Short mmCIF file of C-alpha atoms and ligand atoms in Angstrom, two decimals:
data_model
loop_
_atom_site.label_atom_id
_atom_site.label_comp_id
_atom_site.label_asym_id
_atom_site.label_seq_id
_atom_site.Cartn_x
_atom_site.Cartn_y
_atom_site.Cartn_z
CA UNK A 841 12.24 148.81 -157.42
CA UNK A 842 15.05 149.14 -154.38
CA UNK A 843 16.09 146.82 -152.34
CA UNK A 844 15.38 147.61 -148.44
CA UNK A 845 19.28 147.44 -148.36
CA UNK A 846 20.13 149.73 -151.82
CA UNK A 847 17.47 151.92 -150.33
CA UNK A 848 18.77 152.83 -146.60
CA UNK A 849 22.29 153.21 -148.13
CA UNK A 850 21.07 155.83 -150.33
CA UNK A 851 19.41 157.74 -147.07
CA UNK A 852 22.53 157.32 -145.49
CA UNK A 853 24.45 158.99 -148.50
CA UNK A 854 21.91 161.43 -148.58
CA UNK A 855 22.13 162.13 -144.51
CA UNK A 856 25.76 162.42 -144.47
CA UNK A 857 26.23 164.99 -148.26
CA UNK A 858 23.39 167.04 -146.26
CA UNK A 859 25.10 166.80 -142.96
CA UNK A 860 28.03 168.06 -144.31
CA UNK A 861 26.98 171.37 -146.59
CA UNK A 862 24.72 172.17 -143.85
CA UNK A 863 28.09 172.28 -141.91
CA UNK A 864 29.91 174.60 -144.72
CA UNK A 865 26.98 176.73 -144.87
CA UNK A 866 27.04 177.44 -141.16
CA UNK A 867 30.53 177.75 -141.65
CA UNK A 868 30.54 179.89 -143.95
CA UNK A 869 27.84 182.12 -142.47
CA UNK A 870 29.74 182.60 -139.09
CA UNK A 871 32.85 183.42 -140.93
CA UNK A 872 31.04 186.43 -142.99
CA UNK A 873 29.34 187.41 -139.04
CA UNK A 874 32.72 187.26 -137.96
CA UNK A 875 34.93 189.22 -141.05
CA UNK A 876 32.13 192.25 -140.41
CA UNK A 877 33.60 192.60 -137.24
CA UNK A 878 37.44 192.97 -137.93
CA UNK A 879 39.27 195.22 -140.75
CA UNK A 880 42.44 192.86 -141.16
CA UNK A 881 42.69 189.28 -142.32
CA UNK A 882 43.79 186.42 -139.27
CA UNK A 883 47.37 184.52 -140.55
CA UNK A 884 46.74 181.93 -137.76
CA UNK A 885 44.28 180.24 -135.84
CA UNK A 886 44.25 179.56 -131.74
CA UNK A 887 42.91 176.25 -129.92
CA UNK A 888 43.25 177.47 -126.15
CA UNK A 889 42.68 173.80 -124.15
CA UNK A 890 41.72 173.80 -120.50
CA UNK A 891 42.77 176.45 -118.08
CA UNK A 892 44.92 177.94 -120.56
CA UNK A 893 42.60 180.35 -122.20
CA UNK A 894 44.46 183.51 -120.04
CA UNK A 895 46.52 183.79 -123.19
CA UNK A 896 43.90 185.54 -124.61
CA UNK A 897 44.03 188.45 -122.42
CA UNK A 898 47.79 189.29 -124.52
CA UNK A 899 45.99 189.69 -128.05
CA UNK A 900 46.12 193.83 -128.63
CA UNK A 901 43.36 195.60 -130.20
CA UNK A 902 40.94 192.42 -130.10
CA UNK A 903 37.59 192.01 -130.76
CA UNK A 904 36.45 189.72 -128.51
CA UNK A 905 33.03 187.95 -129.87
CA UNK A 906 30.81 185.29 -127.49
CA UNK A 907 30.34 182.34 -129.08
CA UNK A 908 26.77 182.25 -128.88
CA UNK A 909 26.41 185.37 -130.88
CA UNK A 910 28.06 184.19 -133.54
CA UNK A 911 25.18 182.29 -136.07
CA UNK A 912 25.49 178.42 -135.90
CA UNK A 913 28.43 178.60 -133.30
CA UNK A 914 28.15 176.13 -130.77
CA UNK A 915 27.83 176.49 -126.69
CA UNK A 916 30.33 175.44 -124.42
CA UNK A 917 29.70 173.63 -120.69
CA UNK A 918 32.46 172.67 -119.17
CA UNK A 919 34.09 175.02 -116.43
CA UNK A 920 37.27 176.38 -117.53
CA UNK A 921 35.99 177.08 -120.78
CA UNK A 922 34.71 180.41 -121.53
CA UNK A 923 33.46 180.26 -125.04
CA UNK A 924 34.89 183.68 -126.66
CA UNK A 925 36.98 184.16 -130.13
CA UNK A 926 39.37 186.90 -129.96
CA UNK A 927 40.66 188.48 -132.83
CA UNK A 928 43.68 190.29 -132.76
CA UNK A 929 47.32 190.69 -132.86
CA UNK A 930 49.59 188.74 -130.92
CA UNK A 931 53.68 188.97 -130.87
CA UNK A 932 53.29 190.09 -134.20
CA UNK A 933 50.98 187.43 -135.74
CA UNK A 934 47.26 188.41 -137.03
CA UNK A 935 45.28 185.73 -134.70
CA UNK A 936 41.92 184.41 -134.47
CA UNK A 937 41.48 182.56 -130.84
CA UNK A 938 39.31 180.28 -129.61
CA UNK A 939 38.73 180.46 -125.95
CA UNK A 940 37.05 177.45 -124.87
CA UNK A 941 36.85 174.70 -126.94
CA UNK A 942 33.86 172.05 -128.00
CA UNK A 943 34.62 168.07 -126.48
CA UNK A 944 32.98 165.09 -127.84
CA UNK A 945 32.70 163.89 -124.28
CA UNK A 946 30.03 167.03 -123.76
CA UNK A 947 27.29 165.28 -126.51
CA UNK A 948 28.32 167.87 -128.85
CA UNK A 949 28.59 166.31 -132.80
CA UNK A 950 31.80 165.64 -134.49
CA UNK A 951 30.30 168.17 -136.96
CA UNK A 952 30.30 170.90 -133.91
CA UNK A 953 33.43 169.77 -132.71
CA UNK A 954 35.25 170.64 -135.55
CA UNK A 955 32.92 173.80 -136.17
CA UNK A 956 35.91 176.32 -135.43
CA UNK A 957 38.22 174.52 -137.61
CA UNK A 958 36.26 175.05 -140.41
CA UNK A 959 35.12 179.08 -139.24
CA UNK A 960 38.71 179.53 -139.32
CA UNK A 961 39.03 178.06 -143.26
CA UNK A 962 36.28 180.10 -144.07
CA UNK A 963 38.29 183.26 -142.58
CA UNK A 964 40.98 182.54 -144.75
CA UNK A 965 43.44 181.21 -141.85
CA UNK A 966 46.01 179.04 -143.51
CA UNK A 967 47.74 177.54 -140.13
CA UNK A 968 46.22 176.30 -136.62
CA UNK A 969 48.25 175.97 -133.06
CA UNK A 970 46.37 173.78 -131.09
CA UNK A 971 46.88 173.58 -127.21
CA UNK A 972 45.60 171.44 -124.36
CA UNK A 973 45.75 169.32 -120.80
CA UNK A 974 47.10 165.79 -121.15
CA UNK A 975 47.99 163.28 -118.58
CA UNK A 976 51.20 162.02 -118.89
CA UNK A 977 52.35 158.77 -119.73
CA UNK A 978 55.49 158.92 -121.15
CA UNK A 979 57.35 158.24 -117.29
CA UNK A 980 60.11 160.89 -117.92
CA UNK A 981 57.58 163.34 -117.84
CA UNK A 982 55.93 165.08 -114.67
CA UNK A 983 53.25 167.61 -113.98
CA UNK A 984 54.11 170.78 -115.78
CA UNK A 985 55.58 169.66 -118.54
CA UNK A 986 55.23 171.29 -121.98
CA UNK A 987 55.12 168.45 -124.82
CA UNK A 988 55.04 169.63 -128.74
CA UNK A 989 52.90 167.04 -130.35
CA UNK A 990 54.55 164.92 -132.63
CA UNK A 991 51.20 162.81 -133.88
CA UNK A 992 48.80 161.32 -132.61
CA UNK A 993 46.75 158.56 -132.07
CA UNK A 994 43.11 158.22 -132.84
CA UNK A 995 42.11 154.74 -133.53
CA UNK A 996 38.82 155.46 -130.64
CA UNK A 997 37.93 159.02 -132.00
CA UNK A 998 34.86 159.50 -134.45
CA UNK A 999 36.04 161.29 -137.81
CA UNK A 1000 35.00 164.33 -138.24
CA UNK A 1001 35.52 163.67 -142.35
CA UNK A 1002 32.60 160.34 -142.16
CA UNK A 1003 30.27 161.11 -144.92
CA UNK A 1004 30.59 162.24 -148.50
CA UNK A 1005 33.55 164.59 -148.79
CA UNK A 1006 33.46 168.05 -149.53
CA UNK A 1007 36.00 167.78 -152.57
CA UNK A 1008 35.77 171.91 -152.38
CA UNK A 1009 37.43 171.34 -148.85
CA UNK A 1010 39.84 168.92 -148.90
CA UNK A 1011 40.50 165.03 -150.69
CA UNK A 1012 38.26 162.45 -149.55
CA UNK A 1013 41.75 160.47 -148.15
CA UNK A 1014 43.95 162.79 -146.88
CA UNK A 1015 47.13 161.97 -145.82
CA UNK A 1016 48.40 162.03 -142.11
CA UNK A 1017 51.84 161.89 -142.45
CA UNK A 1018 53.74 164.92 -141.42
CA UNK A 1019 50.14 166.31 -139.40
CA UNK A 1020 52.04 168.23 -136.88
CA UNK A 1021 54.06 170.29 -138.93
CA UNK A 1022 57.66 169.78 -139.21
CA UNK A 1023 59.04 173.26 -139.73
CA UNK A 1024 56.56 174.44 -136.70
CA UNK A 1025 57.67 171.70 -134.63
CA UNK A 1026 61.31 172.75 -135.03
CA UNK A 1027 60.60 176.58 -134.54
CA UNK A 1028 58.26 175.83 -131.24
CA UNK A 1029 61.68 173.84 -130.08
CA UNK A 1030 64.08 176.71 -131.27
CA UNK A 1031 61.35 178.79 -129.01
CA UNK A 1032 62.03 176.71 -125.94
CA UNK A 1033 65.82 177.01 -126.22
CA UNK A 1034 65.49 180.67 -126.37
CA UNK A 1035 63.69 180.39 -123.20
CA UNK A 1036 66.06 177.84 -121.99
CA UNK A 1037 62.71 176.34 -121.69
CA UNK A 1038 62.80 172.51 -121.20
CA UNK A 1039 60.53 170.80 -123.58
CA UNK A 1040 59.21 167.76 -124.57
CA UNK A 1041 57.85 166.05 -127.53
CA UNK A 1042 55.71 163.20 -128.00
CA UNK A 1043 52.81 161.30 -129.63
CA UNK A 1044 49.06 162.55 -128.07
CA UNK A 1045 46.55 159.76 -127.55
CA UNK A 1046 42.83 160.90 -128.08
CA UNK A 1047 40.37 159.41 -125.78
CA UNK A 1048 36.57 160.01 -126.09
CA UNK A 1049 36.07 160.72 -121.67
CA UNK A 1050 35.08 162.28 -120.22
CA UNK A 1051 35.70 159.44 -117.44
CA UNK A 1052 39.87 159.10 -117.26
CA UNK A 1053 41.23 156.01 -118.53
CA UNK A 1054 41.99 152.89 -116.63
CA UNK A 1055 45.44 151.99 -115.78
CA UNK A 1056 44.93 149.21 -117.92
CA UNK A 1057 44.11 151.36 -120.98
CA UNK A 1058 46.80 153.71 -120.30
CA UNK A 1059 49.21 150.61 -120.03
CA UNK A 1060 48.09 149.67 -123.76
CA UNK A 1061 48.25 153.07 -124.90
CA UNK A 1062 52.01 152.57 -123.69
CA UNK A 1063 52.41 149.86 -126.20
CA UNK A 1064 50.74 151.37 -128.94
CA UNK A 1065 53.69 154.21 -128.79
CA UNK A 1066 51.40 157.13 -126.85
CA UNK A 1067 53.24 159.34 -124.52
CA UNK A 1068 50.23 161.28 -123.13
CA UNK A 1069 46.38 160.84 -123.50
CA UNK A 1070 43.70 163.80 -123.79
CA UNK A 1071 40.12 164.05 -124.46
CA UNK A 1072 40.11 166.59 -127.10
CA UNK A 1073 42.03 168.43 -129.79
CA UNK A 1074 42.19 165.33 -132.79
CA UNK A 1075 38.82 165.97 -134.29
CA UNK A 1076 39.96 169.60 -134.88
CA UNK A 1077 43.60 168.49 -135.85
CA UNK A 1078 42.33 166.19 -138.82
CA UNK A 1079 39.21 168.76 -139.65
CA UNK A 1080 42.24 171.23 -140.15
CA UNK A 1081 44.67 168.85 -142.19
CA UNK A 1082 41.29 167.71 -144.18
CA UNK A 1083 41.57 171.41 -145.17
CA UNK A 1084 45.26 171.52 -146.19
CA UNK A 1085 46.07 174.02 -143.31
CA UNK A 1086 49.35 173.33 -140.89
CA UNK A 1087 49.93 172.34 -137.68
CA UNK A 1088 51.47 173.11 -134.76
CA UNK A 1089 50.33 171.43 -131.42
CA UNK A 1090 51.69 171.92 -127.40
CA UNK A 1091 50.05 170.06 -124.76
CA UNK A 1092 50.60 170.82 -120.92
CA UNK A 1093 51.41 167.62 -119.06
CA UNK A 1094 48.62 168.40 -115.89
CA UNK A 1095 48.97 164.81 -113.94
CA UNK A 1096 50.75 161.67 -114.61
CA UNK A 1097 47.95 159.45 -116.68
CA UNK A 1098 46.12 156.90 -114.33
CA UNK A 1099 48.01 154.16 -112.56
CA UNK A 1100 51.19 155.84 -112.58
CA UNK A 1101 51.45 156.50 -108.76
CA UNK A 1102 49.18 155.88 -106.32
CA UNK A 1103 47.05 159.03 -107.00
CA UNK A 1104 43.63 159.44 -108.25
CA UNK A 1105 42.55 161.20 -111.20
CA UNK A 1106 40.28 165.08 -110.79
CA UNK A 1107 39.26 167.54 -112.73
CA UNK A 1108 40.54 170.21 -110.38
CA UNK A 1109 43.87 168.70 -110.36
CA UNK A 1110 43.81 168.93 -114.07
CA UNK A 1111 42.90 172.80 -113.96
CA UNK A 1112 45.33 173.66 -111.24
CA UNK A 1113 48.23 172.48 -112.58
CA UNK A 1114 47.44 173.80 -116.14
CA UNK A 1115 46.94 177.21 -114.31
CA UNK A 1116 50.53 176.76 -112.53
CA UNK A 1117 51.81 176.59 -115.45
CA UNK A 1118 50.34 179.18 -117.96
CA UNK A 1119 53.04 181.77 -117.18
CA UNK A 1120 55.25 179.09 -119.19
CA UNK A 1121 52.52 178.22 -121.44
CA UNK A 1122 52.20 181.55 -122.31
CA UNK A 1123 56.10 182.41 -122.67
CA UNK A 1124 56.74 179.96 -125.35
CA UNK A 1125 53.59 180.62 -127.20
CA UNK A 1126 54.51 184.19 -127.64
CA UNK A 1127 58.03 183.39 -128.48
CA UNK A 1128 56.12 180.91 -131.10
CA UNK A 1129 54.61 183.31 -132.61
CA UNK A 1130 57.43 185.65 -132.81
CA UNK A 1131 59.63 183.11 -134.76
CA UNK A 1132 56.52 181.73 -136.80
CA UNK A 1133 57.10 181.84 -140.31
CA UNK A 1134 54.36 180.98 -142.90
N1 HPA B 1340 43.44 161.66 -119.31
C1 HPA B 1340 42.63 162.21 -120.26
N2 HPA B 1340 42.52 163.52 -120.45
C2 HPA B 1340 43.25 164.33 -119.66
C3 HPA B 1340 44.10 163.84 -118.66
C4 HPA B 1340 44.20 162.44 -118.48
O1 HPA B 1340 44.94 161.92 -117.61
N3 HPA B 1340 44.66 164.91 -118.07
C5 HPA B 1340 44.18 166.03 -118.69
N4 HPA B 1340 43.32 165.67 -119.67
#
C-alpha cells in the first residue's frame, strides 16, 4: 500500500510525462499541417517581438498560415501581435517566421509558450533568431537602441523543461553556457559594422509582467548584471537550446526601464518606439541573414 505522499508524487510524474508527449504530439502534428503547405525545408526559425513583425512582409514567395488554423497552435491577444507563420525566403535564408508571439503574462502555459519552438524542431529548423522590446537599463543605452543578447537572466521565469524530460528532445540538464551563440553573435556585430550600424550587446532579464517592474526591481536587476528587462522570449530561448538548436537574439531598446527618468512606463510608448525603429530593425536582420552561416 502507498503512502498519501509516494502516491501524489507518482500523479505528479504521471501529469508532467503526459503533459509533455501531449506537447510533442501537438508538435509534431502542426509541423506535418505545416510541411503540406511548403515544397522546401526552413534552415532558420523567426521570433518577431512586439511591433516588429513588419519584417515579415520581406519574406518572397511565402506562405503565410494563421495560427489558429494550424492544429494545436495557440491564439494570440495582445495588440501588436498578429499571430501568422510565414514561410519563405528571406536575404537568401529558407525561413519559418513567427509573427506574434505567445507571453506567459497572457495565461497562456509554459507548454504553449514554447509551442513554436518545438513546431520549428519538428520542421527540421536547426537555428532560431529571436527578437523583441526591452526597456533599458544598462544607462548608456537610450530608446532605439539595438542590443544582441549576450544571456540572460531567468531566475523568475517558469521552465518550460519542468517535468520528465523528453530524452528524444534534448538532456534532462542542459547546459546554458554559450546560449546565445557565439559565432551568430559575432556575425550579427560584423552586420552592424557593415551598416555602420551602432550596436549594443548585453545580458536580457526575463520578467513574468505584464505590469512593468518597479524601480526598485530594476535597481536589483542592475546588481544582478542585467542590462535590459523584457517579458518574453526566455521560455522559447531555453525550449530551443533544450533541443540542441542555436541562437541568435536582438532586442530593441523601446524606453529606459522604470525609474530611470522621471517618465512613466506604457504600452504605446513601447510600440511606438519599436515601430520608429523597424527600418533599422529590419536592415540588420537582413544583413544577418545574408552573412548567416550554419
Ligand atoms: N519592462 C519589461 N518589458 C518591456 C519593457 C520594460 O521596460 N519595455 C518593453 N518590454
Amino acid at each position: 500500500m502507498l503512502k498519501k505522499q509516494e502516491w501524489c508524487i507518482i500523479c505528479i510524474k504521471n501529469v508532467g510525462a503526459r503533459k509533455m508527449n501531449e506537447t510533442m504530439n501537438k508538435a509534431a502534428i502542426a509541423a506535418e499541417y505545416i510541411r503540406n503547405k511548403i515544397d522546401f525545408q526552413p534552415e532558420i526559425g523567426i521570433i518577431l517581438g512586439s511591433g516588429l513583425g513588419s519584417l515579415a512582409d520581406k519574406i518572397n514567395d511565402a506562405v503565410a498560415i494563421d495560427y489558429n488554423e494550424i492544429p494545436g497552435f495557440p491564439h494570440t491577444t495582445v495588440e501588436g501581435h498578429t499571430g501568422k507563420l510565414i514561410l519563405g525566403s528571406f536575404f537568401g535564408r529558407l525561413v519559418a517566421a513567427m509573427k506574434g508571439r505567445f507571453h506567459y503574462y497572457e495565461g497562456y502555459d509554459i507548454n504553449q509558450v514554447v509551442f513554436g519552438i518545438r513546431v520549428f524542431k519538428f520542421l527540421g529548423i536547426g537555428s532560431i533568431l529571436v527578437t523583441n522590446a526591452s526597456g533599458g537599463i544598462n544607462e548608456n543605452f537610450k530608446p532605439g537602441d539595438l542590443m544582441i543578447i549576450s544571456d540572460h537572466i531567468s531566475f523568475f521565469s517558469p521552465s518550460p523543461l519542468r517535468g520528465i524530460n523528453e530524452e528524444s528532445y534534448g538532456k534532462r540538464f542542459p547546459d546554458m553556457c554559450n546560449t546565445y551563440d557565439k559565432d551568430l553573435r559575432e556575425i550579427a556585430r560584423k552586420s552592424a559594422e557593415e551598416l555602420s550600424l551602432d550596436i549594443k550587446e548585453g545580458v536580457y532579464a526575463f520578467t513574468q509582467g505584464p505590469m512593468y517592474e518597479t524601480p526598485a526591481e530594476i535597481r536589483a536587476l542592475r546588481i544582478l548584471g542585467a542590462d535590459a528587462v523584457g517579458m518574453s522570449t526566455v521560455p522559447e530561448v531555453i525550449a530551443a537550446r533544450h533541443s540542441g538548436m542555436k541562437v541568435l537574439g536582438v532586442s530593441c531598446i523601446t524606453n529606459m526601464a522604470a525609474g530611470i527618468g522621471n517618465n512613466s512606463l506604457n504600452h504605446e510608448e513601447v510600440i511606438k518606439t519599436a515601430g520608429e525603429t523597424e527600418q533599422k530593425f529590419t536592415m540588420l536582420v537582413s544583413k544577418i541573414m545574408e552573412n548567416w552561416k550554419m
